[in-house]
Amino acid sequence: MSIREVKPNAAADSLWVAFRRIFTTPATAPAVFVACLTMAIPQLGGFNTLMYYSSTLFAIVGFNKATAVGITVSATNFVFSIVNLVLVDKFGRRRLLTVTVLGMSICLMIAAIASNFIPIDTNTLKLKERAVVGWPGILVLVMIIAYVGFYSTGVATIAWIGTELIPLEVRALGTMLNTVTCWGSNIIIASIFLSMMK
């Protein structure tokens, strides 16, 4: 479809007609669903929660300089976002997304297992008296940094370019639904995270 064909169609369609087309056209509905699902993965995977509460989380695990650790996590995010620029066209979006989501999952599983060995008082959410960080805390830190690397290399940017799947005549509304998915799931996860910790 050319730009000349899109302009009259866009002008003639009402908002309701465009919304109906998104959900009833066989080629459009799956594309919007996949784009929104790809956008929900980073939110439900906990990345934004990690960024919001990284200093708090690393202080709980026992790192005295939790802010420095938070800065390290942010720097990792920045560096691996640049890595994505090099890899996305070379390996393709699907392969990069598959590999990085698998890497994210493995890193989070290892971090969850290692965190069970950290002596945390569940009432105060602090290290128990005279406890030291030790190997579990260091492993959690390494796995979180690796998780951020996988996230930034794949899901972080591919989620936003997933709207390329949506046909041009409804791409604006599809992008809007994609963004609503992003911030809606982000609000849900960010608002329930602290209560889940307790």
Backbone as CSV, one residue per row, in Angstrom:
resi,resn,N_x,N_y,N_z,CA_x,CA_y,CA_z,C_x,C_y,C_z
1,MET,0.850,-1.173,0.000,0.000,0.000,0.000,0.893,1.233,0.000
2,SER,0.599,2.176,-0.875,1.416,3.383,-0.990,0.863,4.480,-0.090
3,ILE,1.652,5.536,0.043,1.227,6.672,0.876,0.009,7.345,0.269
4,ARG,-0.068,7.400,-1.058,-1.238,8.004,-1.713,-2.519,7.252,-1.384
5,GLU,-2.411,5.938,-1.243,-3.592,5.140,-0.918,-3.983,5.269,0.547
6,VAL,-3.003,5.483,1.413,-3.271,5.553,2.848,-3.967,6.845,3.227
7,LYS,-3.563,7.973,2.641,-4.117,9.278,3.037,-5.635,9.347,2.882
8,PRO,-6.225,8.978,1.735,-7.688,9.017,1.656,-8.361,8.041,2.618
9,ASN,-7.769,6.851,2.794,-8.351,5.878,3.719,-8.343,6.394,5.148
10,ALA,-7.235,7.007,5.553,-7.119,7.523,6.917,-8.111,8.643,7.155
11,ALA,-8.310,9.482,6.154,-9.239,10.598,6.307,-10.676,10.103,6.369
12,ALA,-10.995,9.046,5.601,-12.369,8.567,5.526,-12.768,7.733,6.740
13,ASP,-11.824,7.071,7.358,-12.136,6.180,8.477,-12.370,6.952,9.764
14,SER,-13.418,6.588,10.453,-13.608,7.133,11.787,-12.755,6.319,12.749
15,LEU,-12.627,6.827,13.944,-11.849,6.123,14.962,-12.460,4.752,15.248
16,TRP,-13.783,4.696,15.315,-14.457,3.433,15.598,-14.212,2.405,14.494
17,VAL,-14.251,2.845,13.239,-14.009,1.941,12.109,-12.586,1.402,12.169
18,ALA,-11.636,2.264,12.500,-10.237,1.829,12.591,-10.051,0.827,13.731
19,PHE,-10.678,1.074,14.879,-10.589,0.124,15.994,-11.212,-1.222,15.610
20,ARG,-12.366,-1.153,14.952,-13.018,-2.390,14.535,-12.142,-3.158,13.548
21,ARG,-11.479,-2.432,12.668,-10.600,-3.075,11.691,-9.429,-3.778,12.384
22,ILE,-8.916,-3.171,13.450,-7.796,-3.796,14.171,-8.187,-5.177,14.685
23,PHE,-9.379,-5.298,15.238,-9.757,-6.542,15.900,-10.510,-7.530,15.014
24,THR,-10.943,-7.105,13.821,-11.706,-8.021,12.967,-10.969,-8.444,11.705
25,THR,-9.962,-7.721,11.290,-9.225,-8.088,10.084,-8.264,-9.222,10.415
26,PRO,-8.322,-10.328,9.662,-7.469,-11.481,9.988,-5.971,-11.182,10.007
27,ALA,-5.510,-10.275,9.179,-4.072,-9.975,9.161,-3.672,-9.004,10.266
28,THR,-4.610,-8.220,10.745,-4.292,-7.152,11.693,-4.339,-7.614,13.148
29,ALA,-5.366,-8.344,13.524,-5.539,-8.738,14.928,-4.344,-9.522,15.477
30,PRO,-3.833,-10.542,14.777,-2.663,-11.248,15.316,-1.423,-10.363,15.405
31,ALA,-1.262,-9.447,14.443,-0.092,-8.559,14.466,-0.137,-7.638,15.678
32,VAL,-1.308,-7.084,15.969,-1.453,-6.207,17.138,-1.249,-7.009,18.420
33,PHE,-1.792,-8.227,18.465,-1.625,-9.081,19.644,-0.151,-9.383,19.894
34,VAL,0.586,-9.760,18.848,2.016,-10.077,18.998,2.800,-8.840,19.421
35,ALA,2.492,-7.686,18.819,3.196,-6.449,19.186,2.942,-6.103,20.656
36,CYS,1.694,-6.235,21.108,1.370,-5.919,22.506,1.968,-6.948,23.469
37,LEU,1.973,-8.215,23.073,2.581,-9.246,23.910,4.082,-9.013,24.048
38,THR,4.717,-8.643,22.933,6.151,-8.341,22.969,6.423,-7.142,23.874
39,MET,5.503,-6.200,23.917,5.667,-5.041,24.790,5.431,-5.409,26.254
40,ALA,4.567,-6.374,26.507,4.279,-6.760,27.896,5.426,-7.557,28.520
41,ILE,6.204,-8.256,27.700,7.290,-9.099,28.224,8.262,-8.311,29.104
42,PRO,8.787,-7.165,28.642,9.741,-6.465,29.517,9.112,-5.964,30.815
43,GLN,7.845,-5.567,30.753,7.201,-5.065,31.965,6.961,-6.201,32.951
44,LEU,6.417,-7.311,32.454,6.120,-8.442,33.330,7.387,-9.168,33.756
45,GLY,8.473,-8.971,33.009,9.765,-9.549,33.380,10.454,-8.793,34.499
46,GLY,9.931,-7.635,34.861,10.415,-6.926,36.036,11.522,-5.918,35.824
47,PHE,11.818,-5.561,34.583,12.944,-4.659,34.370,12.708,-3.286,34.987
48,ASN,11.549,-2.699,34.738,11.299,-1.358,35.284,11.273,-1.372,36.804
49,THR,10.749,-2.430,37.383,10.772,-2.555,38.841,12.201,-2.603,39.342
50,LEU,13.048,-3.337,38.625,14.467,-3.391,38.982,15.080,-1.998,38.928
51,MET,14.757,-1.235,37.891,15.328,0.104,37.768,14.782,1.041,38.854
52,TYR,13.502,0.923,39.174,12.911,1.790,40.199,13.490,1.501,41.583
53,TYR,13.681,0.228,41.894,14.032,-0.179,43.250,15.410,-0.816,43.357
54,SER,16.294,-0.602,42.370,17.590,-1.303,42.379,18.401,-0.995,43.637
55,SER,18.447,0.260,44.047,19.216,0.593,45.253,18.647,-0.111,46.475
56,THR,17.325,-0.123,46.595,16.673,-0.792,47.719,16.925,-2.294,47.685
57,LEU,16.778,-2.888,46.506,16.965,-4.340,46.381,18.387,-4.758,46.723
58,PHE,19.363,-4.009,46.219,20.749,-4.385,46.492,21.143,-4.091,47.935
59,ALA,20.501,-3.107,48.559,20.741,-2.879,49.988,20.192,-4.053,50.800
60,ILE,19.028,-4.583,50.396,18.450,-5.740,51.083,19.371,-6.947,50.970
61,VAL,19.960,-7.125,49.780,20.846,-8.266,49.550,22.142,-8.111,50.331
62,GLY,22.466,-6.891,50.762,23.623,-6.707,51.622,24.749,-5.875,51.057
63,PHE,24.532,-5.208,49.930,25.582,-4.359,49.378,25.507,-2.985,50.034
64,ASN,26.637,-2.558,50.617,26.669,-1.279,51.321,26.531,-0.103,50.373
65,LYS,27.115,-0.213,49.193,27.064,0.880,48.220,26.036,0.539,47.151
66,ALA,24.780,0.467,47.567,23.708,0.051,46.667,23.514,1.029,45.518
67,THR,23.762,2.322,45.758,23.624,3.308,44.687,24.655,3.064,43.600
68,ALA,25.876,2.712,43.982,26.913,2.404,42.991,26.525,1.183,42.170
69,VAL,25.913,0.206,42.817,25.446,-0.978,42.096,24.324,-0.587,41.136
70,GLY,23.427,0.291,41.577,22.354,0.778,40.707,22.890,1.499,39.487
71,ILE,23.937,2.288,39.676,24.568,2.979,38.545,25.197,1.966,37.593
72,THR,25.795,0.915,38.133,26.370,-0.143,37.296,25.290,-0.806,36.450
73,VAL,24.141,-1.070,37.042,23.023,-1.667,36.305,22.567,-0.726,35.191
74,SER,22.464,0.563,35.477,22.052,1.537,34.461,23.078,1.649,33.345
75,ALA,24.353,1.623,33.684,25.409,1.676,32.664,25.361,0.435,31.777
76,THR,25.083,-0.719,32.365,24.935,-1.950,31.582,23.784,-1.811,30.594
77,ASN,22.691,-1.242,31.043,21.539,-1.003,30.173,21.939,-0.137,28.982
78,PHE,22.668,0.920,29.232,23.094,1.835,28.171,24.009,1.136,27.167
79,VAL,25.023,0.446,27.658,26.009,-0.197,26.777,25.353,-1.267,25.906
80,PHE,24.514,-2.101,26.496,23.912,-3.185,25.717,22.798,-2.698,24.794
81,SER,22.262,-1.508,25.027,21.344,-0.917,24.050,22.092,-0.585,22.768
82,ILE,23.332,-0.169,22.893,24.163,0.095,21.716,24.505,-1.221,21.015
83,VAL,24.739,-2.280,21.778,24.997,-3.603,21.192,23.814,-4.023,20.322
84,ASN,22.604,-3.701,20.769,21.415,-4.033,19.990,21.456,-3.397,18.608
85,LEU,21.928,-2.167,18.523,22.001,-1.492,17.224,22.838,-2.280,16.225
86,VAL,23.880,-2.925,16.708,24.768,-3.705,15.844,24.129,-5.050,15.477
87,LEU,23.430,-5.673,16.410,22.965,-7.048,16.223,21.585,-7.192,15.594
88,VAL,20.713,-6.199,15.738,19.306,-6.396,15.373,19.121,-6.687,13.884
89,ASP,19.810,-5.992,13.014,19.661,-6.259,11.587,20.514,-7.432,11.131
90,LYS,21.577,-7.693,11.857,22.469,-8.794,11.487,21.831,-10.154,11.768
91,PHE,21.200,-10.313,12.928,20.635,-11.602,13.321,19.122,-11.682,13.153
92,GLY,18.464,-10.560,12.987,17.012,-10.558,12.844,16.315,-10.404,14.183
93,ARG,15.136,-9.818,14.124,14.401,-9.514,15.344,13.936,-10.773,16.079
94,ARG,13.411,-11.740,15.335,12.866,-12.941,15.977,13.949,-13.730,16.704
95,ARG,15.062,-13.975,16.042,16.138,-14.752,16.668,16.693,-14.014,17.884
96,LEU,16.919,-12.707,17.736,17.456,-11.924,18.847,16.482,-11.915,20.027
97,LEU,15.197,-11.785,19.733,14.183,-11.785,20.792,14.137,-13.134,21.507
98,THR,14.185,-14.214,20.750,14.133,-15.555,21.339,15.329,-15.813,22.248
99,VAL,16.515,-15.500,21.756,17.737,-15.751,22.535,17.770,-14.887,23.792
100,THR,17.409,-13.621,23.664,17.513,-12.732,24.826,16.448,-13.026,25.880
101,VAL,15.239,-13.394,25.468,14.207,-13.752,26.456,14.615,-15.022,27.200
102,LEU,15.198,-15.977,26.487,15.708,-17.186,27.142,16.819,-16.828,28.134
103,GLY,17.737,-15.959,27.718,18.815,-15.517,28.609,18.287,-14.790,29.832
104,MET,17.287,-13.922,29.637,16.675,-13.215,30.762,16.064,-14.204,31.754
105,SER,15.354,-15.190,31.223,14.689,-16.176,32.086,15.695,-16.974,32.906
106,ILE,16.767,-17.410,32.263,17.794,-18.183,32.968,18.441,-17.337,34.061
107,CYS,18.772,-16.089,33.739,19.399,-15.202,34.735,18.486,-14.978,35.936
108,LEU,17.194,-14.759,35.690,16.268,-14.540,36.802,16.086,-15.796,37.648
109,MET,16.069,-16.964,37.003,15.948,-18.209,37.779,17.162,-18.419,38.680
110,ILE,18.354,-18.197,38.131,19.569,-18.366,38.938,19.595,-17.346,40.075
111,ALA,19.198,-16.094,39.782,19.167,-15.060,40.825,18.164,-15.423,41.919
112,ALA,17.014,-15.966,41.534,16.004,-16.358,42.525,16.509,-17.494,43.412
113,ILE,17.170,-18.465,42.800,17.710,-19.588,43.582,18.798,-19.099,44.534
114,ALA,19.699,-18.247,44.027,20.793,-17.736,44.868,20.264,-16.876,46.007
115,SER,19.191,-16.118,45.761,18.668,-15.239,46.814,18.095,-16.031,47.987
116,ASN,17.718,-17.277,47.752,17.239,-18.119,48.859,18.333,-18.441,49.866
117,PHE,19.589,-18.321,49.460,20.717,-18.616,50.346,21.221,-17.371,51.084
118,ILE,20.614,-16.223,50.820,21.006,-14.989,51.506,20.217,-14.910,52.815
119,PRO,20.895,-14.748,53.948,20.201,-14.740,55.247,19.472,-13.417,55.497
120,ILE,18.255,-13.317,54.987,17.458,-12.095,55.119,16.376,-12.318,56.168
121,ASP,16.231,-11.336,57.054,15.149,-11.361,58.034,13.863,-10.949,57.306
122,THR,12.903,-11.836,57.217,11.688,-11.558,56.446,10.804,-10.491,57.084
123,ASN,10.998,-10.205,58.357,10.209,-9.160,59.015,10.721,-7.769,58.674
124,THR,12.044,-7.620,58.647,12.633,-6.298,58.403,13.142,-6.127,56.982
125,LEU,13.220,-7.211,56.215,13.787,-7.198,54.866,15.213,-6.661,54.863
126,LYS,15.981,-7.046,55.881,17.396,-6.682,55.957,18.186,-7.941,56.266
127,LEU,19.503,-7.854,56.020,20.358,-8.991,56.361,20.271,-9.273,57.851
128,LYS,20.311,-10.529,58.196,20.312,-10.886,59.610,21.580,-10.361,60.258
129,GLU,21.524,-10.215,61.572,22.661,-9.669,62.314,23.924,-10.488,62.080
130,ARG,25.025,-9.798,61.851,26.348,-10.377,61.611,26.424,-11.225,60.343
131,ALA,25.479,-11.087,59.454,25.537,-11.827,58.184,26.369,-11.036,57.176
132,VAL,27.050,-11.735,56.309,27.847,-11.096,55.259,27.245,-11.451,53.902
133,VAL,27.635,-10.666,52.889,27.061,-10.855,51.557,27.393,-12.240,51.015
134,GLY,28.651,-12.573,50.898,29.055,-13.904,50.442,28.700,-14.192,48.990
135,TRP,28.870,-15.463,48.600,28.680,-15.841,47.201,27.246,-15.679,46.704
136,PRO,26.194,-15.900,47.531,24.851,-15.742,46.970,24.557,-14.312,46.529
137,GLY,24.980,-13.338,47.337,24.747,-11.942,46.976,25.499,-11.542,45.724
138,ILE,26.737,-12.014,45.609,27.536,-11.702,44.420,26.924,-12.364,43.188
139,LEU,26.447,-13.598,43.339,25.808,-14.285,42.215,24.527,-13.574,41.790
140,VAL,23.747,-13.095,42.758,22.542,-12.325,42.429,22.921,-11.082,41.639
141,LEU,23.954,-10.370,42.088,24.396,-9.161,41.389,24.830,-9.474,39.959
142,VAL,25.637,-10.509,39.787,26.119,-10.881,38.446,24.949,-11.280,37.549
143,MET,24.007,-12.035,38.077,22.861,-12.474,37.273,21.945,-11.308,36.913
144,ILE,21.796,-10.345,37.816,20.973,-9.173,37.506,21.636,-8.343,36.413
145,ILE,22.948,-8.183,36.484,23.657,-7.436,35.437,23.555,-8.182,34.102
146,ALA,23.691,-9.513,34.123,23.532,-10.298,32.892,22.099,-10.190,32.365
147,TYR,21.119,-10.208,33.278,19.711,-10.038,32.896,19.510,-8.711,32.178
148,VAL,20.075,-7.649,32.733,19.956,-6.325,32.110,20.622,-6.322,30.734
149,GLY,21.769,-7.007,30.611,22.435,-7.103,29.317,21.557,-7.788,28.282
150,PHE,20.955,-8.920,28.645,20.051,-9.612,27.719,18.839,-8.747,27.394
151,TYR,18.276,-8.119,28.425,17.104,-7.263,28.230,17.398,-6.144,27.236
152,SER,18.496,-5.440,27.446,18.826,-4.287,26.610,19.191,-4.694,25.191
153,THR,19.774,-5.874,25.042,20.155,-6.340,23.719,18.942,-6.748,22.898
154,GLY,17.879,-7.198,23.541,16.742,-7.703,22.785,15.434,-7.002,23.041
155,VAL,14.781,-7.372,24.111,13.405,-6.957,24.367,13.244,-5.443,24.464
156,ALA,14.210,-4.760,25.028,14.074,-3.320,25.276,13.747,-2.543,24.010
157,THR,14.428,-2.843,22.932,14.180,-2.095,21.698,13.239,-2.822,20.755
158,ILE,13.301,-4.136,20.712,12.449,-4.884,19.780,10.974,-4.694,20.131
159,ALA,10.668,-4.510,21.400,9.278,-4.267,21.795,8.732,-3.005,21.142
160,TRP,9.580,-2.000,20.973,9.120,-0.750,20.371,9.063,-0.814,18.853
161,ILE,9.881,-1.657,18.243,9.809,-1.757,16.780,8.884,-2.891,16.346
162,GLY,8.231,-3.527,17.297,7.268,-4.576,16.984,6.065,-4.061,16.226
163,THR,5.833,-2.763,16.271,4.706,-2.197,15.533,4.938,-2.240,14.024
164,GLU,6.132,-2.612,13.598,6.372,-2.819,12.166,5.481,-3.926,11.622
165,LEU,5.028,-4.830,12.479,4.160,-5.930,12.065,2.761,-5.458,11.695
166,ILE,2.350,-4.329,12.235,0.974,-3.862,12.084,0.811,-3.201,10.721
167,PRO,-0.260,-3.547,9.978,-0.485,-2.912,8.673,-0.567,-1.397,8.792
168,LEU,-0.132,-0.736,7.749,0.028,0.711,7.767,-1.259,1.468,8.064
169,GLU,-2.399,0.972,7.553,-3.640,1.736,7.712,-4.127,1.802,9.156
170,VAL,-3.657,0.917,10.023,-4.049,0.974,11.441,-2.832,1.041,12.357
171,ARG,-1.689,1.376,11.806,-0.461,1.360,12.611,-0.502,2.381,13.747
172,ALA,-1.084,3.544,13.520,-1.133,4.556,14.586,-1.916,4.030,15.793
173,LEU,-3.085,3.432,15.538,-3.870,2.878,16.647,-3.185,1.658,17.260
174,GLY,-2.541,0.856,16.426,-1.794,-0.289,16.941,-0.652,0.140,17.840
175,THR,0.026,1.218,17.445,1.111,1.761,18.268,0.560,2.311,19.582
176,MET,-0.626,2.922,19.512,-1.256,3.414,20.737,-1.568,2.254,21.688
177,LEU,-2.121,1.163,21.155,-2.411,-0.006,21.992,-1.127,-0.603,22.560
178,ASN,-0.070,-0.577,21.768,1.235,-1.063,22.215,1.740,-0.232,23.400
179,THR,1.609,1.079,23.297,2.059,1.975,24.362,1.187,1.834,25.611
180,VAL,-0.117,1.669,25.414,-1.020,1.439,26.552,-0.647,0.140,27.266
181,THR,-0.297,-0.889,26.487,0.151,-2.151,27.079,1.405,-1.939,27.913
182,CYS,2.335,-1.151,27.367,3.594,-0.875,28.072,3.335,-0.223,29.424
183,TRP,2.639,0.897,29.410,2.483,1.653,30.646,1.441,1.047,31.573
184,GLY,0.421,0.389,31.011,-0.568,-0.281,31.855,0.053,-1.406,32.667
185,SER,0.825,-2.261,31.998,1.477,-3.356,32.725,2.560,-2.827,33.662
186,ASN,3.217,-1.737,33.275,4.230,-1.121,34.138,3.597,-0.604,35.432
187,ILE,2.461,0.052,35.319,1.772,0.576,36.506,1.356,-0.567,37.430
188,ILE,0.834,-1.634,36.853,0.389,-2.775,37.665,1.559,-3.387,38.423
189,ILE,2.653,-3.675,37.711,3.808,-4.322,38.350,4.446,-3.402,39.387
190,ALA,4.625,-2.115,39.039,5.264,-1.185,39.979,4.422,-0.986,41.237
191,SER,3.103,-1.031,41.100,2.260,-0.780,42.268,2.128,-1.995,43.182
192,ILE,2.293,-3.210,42.661,2.151,-4.384,43.529,3.488,-4.954,43.986
193,PHE,4.601,-4.440,43.461,5.896,-5.047,43.756,6.249,-4.995,45.237
194,LEU,6.137,-3.831,45.863,6.531,-3.711,47.273,5.655,-4.560,48.178
195,SER,4.364,-4.652,47.852,3.494,-5.494,48.672,3.823,-6.972,48.467
196,MET,4.319,-7.360,47.282,4.722,-8.751,47.052,5.957,-9.096,47.872
197,MET,6.837,-8.116,48.092,8.049,-8.378,48.865,7.722,-8.709,50.312
198,LYS,6.634,-8.176,50.822,6.273,-8.417,52.217,5.386,-9.630,52.310
